GROMACS .gro file of C-alpha atoms in nm:
model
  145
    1UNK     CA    1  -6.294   6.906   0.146
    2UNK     CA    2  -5.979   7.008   0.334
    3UNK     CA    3  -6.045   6.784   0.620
    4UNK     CA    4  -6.109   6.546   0.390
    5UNK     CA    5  -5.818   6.611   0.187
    6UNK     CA    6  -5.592   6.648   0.535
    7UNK     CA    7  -5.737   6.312   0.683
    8UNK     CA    8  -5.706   6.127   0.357
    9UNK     CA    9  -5.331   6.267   0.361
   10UNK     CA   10  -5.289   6.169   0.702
   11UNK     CA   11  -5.394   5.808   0.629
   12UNK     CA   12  -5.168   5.788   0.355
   13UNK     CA   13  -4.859   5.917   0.536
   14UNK     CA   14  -4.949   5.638   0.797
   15UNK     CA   15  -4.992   5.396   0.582
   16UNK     CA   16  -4.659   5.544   0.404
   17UNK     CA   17  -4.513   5.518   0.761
   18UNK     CA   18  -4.594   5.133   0.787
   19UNK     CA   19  -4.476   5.098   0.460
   20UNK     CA   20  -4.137   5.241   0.533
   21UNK     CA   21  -4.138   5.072   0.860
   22UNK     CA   22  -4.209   4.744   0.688
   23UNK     CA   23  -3.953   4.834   0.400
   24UNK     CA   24  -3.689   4.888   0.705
   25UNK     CA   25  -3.790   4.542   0.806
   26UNK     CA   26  -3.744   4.413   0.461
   27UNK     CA   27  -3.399   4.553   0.408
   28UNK     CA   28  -3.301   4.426   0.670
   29UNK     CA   29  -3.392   4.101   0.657
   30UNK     CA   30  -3.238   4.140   0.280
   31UNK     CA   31  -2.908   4.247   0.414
   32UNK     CA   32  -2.902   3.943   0.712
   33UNK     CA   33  -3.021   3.713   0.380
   34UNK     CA   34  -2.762   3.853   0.215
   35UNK     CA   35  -2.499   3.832   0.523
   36UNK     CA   36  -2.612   3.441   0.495
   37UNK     CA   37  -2.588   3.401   0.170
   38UNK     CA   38  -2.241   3.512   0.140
   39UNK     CA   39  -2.201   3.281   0.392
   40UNK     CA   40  -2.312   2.984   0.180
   41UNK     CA   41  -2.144   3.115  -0.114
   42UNK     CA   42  -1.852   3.055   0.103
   43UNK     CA   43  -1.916   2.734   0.262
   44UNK     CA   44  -1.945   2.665  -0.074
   45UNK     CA   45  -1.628   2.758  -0.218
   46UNK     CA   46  -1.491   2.578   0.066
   47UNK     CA   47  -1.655   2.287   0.035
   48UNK     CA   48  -1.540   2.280  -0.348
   49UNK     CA   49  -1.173   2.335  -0.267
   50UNK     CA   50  -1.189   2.054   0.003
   51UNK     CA   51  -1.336   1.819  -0.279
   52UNK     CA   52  -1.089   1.909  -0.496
   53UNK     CA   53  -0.808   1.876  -0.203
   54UNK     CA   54  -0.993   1.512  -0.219
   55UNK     CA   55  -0.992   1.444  -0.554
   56UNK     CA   56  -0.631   1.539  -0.587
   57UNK     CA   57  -0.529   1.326  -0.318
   58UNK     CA   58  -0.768   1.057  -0.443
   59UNK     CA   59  -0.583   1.043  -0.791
   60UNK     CA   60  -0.217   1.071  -0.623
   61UNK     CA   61  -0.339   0.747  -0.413
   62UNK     CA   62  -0.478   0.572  -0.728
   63UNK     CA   63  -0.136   0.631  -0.892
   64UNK     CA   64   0.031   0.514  -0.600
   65UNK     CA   65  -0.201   0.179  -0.601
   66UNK     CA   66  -0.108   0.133  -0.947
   67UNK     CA   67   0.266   0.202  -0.897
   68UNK     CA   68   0.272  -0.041  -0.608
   69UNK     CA   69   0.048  -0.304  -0.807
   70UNK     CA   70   0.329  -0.289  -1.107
   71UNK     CA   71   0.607  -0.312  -0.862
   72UNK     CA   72   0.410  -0.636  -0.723
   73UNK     CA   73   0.343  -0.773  -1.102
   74UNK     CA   74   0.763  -0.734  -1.107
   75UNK     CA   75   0.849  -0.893  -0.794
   76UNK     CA   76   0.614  -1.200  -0.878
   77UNK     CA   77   0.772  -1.217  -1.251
   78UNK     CA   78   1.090  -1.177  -1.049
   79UNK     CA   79   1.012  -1.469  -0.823
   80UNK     CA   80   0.925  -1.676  -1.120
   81UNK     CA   81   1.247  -1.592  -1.288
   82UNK     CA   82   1.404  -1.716  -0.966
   83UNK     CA   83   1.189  -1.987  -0.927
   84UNK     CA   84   1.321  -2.140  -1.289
   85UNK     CA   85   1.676  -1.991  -1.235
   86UNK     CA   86   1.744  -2.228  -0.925
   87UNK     CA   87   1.486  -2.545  -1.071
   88UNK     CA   88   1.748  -2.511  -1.392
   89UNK     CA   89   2.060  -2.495  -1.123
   90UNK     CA   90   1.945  -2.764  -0.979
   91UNK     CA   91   1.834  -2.990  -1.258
   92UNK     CA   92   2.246  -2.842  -1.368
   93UNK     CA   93   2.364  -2.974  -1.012
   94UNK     CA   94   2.201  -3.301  -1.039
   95UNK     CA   95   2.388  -3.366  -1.407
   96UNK     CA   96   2.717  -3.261  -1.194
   97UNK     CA   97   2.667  -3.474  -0.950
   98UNK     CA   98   2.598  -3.741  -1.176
   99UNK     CA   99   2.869  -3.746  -1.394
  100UNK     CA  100   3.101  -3.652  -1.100
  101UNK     CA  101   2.999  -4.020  -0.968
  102UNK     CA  102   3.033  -4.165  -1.290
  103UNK     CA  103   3.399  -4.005  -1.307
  104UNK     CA  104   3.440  -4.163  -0.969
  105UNK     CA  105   3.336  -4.489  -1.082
  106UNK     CA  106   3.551  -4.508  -1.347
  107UNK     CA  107   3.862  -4.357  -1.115
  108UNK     CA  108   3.836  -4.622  -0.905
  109UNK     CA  109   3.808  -4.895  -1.186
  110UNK     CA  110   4.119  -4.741  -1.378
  111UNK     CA  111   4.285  -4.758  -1.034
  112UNK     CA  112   4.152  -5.150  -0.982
  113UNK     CA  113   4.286  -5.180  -1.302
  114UNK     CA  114   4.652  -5.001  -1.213
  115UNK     CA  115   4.639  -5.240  -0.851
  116UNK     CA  116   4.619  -5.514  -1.074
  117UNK     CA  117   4.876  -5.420  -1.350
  118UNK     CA  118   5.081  -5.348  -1.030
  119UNK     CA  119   5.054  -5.681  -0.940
  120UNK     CA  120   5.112  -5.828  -1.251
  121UNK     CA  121   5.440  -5.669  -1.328
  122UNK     CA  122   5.546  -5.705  -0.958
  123UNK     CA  123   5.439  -6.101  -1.019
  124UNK     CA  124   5.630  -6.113  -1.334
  125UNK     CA  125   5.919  -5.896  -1.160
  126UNK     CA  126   5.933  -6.148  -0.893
  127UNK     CA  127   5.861  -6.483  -1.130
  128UNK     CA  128   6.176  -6.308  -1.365
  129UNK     CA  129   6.392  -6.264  -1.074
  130UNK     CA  130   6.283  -6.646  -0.986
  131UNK     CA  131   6.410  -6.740  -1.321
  132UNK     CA  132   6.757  -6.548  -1.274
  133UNK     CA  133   6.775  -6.725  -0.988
  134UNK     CA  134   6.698  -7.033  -1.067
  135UNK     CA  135   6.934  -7.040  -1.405
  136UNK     CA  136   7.238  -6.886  -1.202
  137UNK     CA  137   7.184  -7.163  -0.931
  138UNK     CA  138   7.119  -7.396  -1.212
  139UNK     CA  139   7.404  -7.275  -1.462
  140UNK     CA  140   7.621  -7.300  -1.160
  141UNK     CA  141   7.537  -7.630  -1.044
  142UNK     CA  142   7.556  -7.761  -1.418
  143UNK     CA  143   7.900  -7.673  -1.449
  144UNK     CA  144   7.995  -7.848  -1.169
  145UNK     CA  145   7.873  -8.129  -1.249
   0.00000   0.00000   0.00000
């Protein structure tokens, strides 16, 4: 019964033996799975933080975009603005212009008009002086007669 007891003893501190030989095993493979899943855990977190980095950025371009896209709306409501400003200038110009050759028109009539006046009065001037003339010829020539 001893050397029963003793073999059946000595199997079970072999088999014990594997065990703890297989439970080194194990632990260790637990700590290197552990090692690597630290390692995830952290390729992880820094996979996170870079998607945030890119969302961040992402939303500072979109406001950018839209910022620029305003700025655009402006300059075209700007370039309307402009685009009426000088049509109304122009439309403004043309009237000028206009009336500026009507008031040349009628310059140069009114100054027809003072040519002829001129030349009436220096007609009449002249026919007047005739007159004088003739009368202090005349008025002479009848009183010697």
């Amino acid at each position: 019964a001893y050397d029963r007891l003793h073999t059946e003893v000595g199997q079970l501190t072999t088999a014990l033996d594997g065990e703890g030989r297989i439970n080194e095993v194990l632990a260790r493979d637990l700590v290197e799975l552990d090692a690597q899943l630290r390692e995830r855990h952290a390729d992880i977190a820094a996979v996170e933080k870079e998607t945030e980095h890119l969302r961040a950025k992402h939303a500072k371009a979109s406001r950018l975009i839209d910022a620029q896209a305003a700025k655009q709306a402006d300059v075209v409501k700007a370039e309307v603005a402009l685009r009426e400003q000088r049509e109304r200038l122009s439309a403004e110009a043309s009237a000028i212009l206009s009336d500026t050759r009507g008031l040349r028109r009628e310059q140069e009539k009114r100054r027809q008009e003072r040519e002829l006046l001129r030349r009436a009065i220096t007609s009449e001037v002249d026919a007047s002086a005739t007159v004088d003339r003739l009368v202090a010829e005349h008025g002479s020539a009848a009183s010697t007669l």
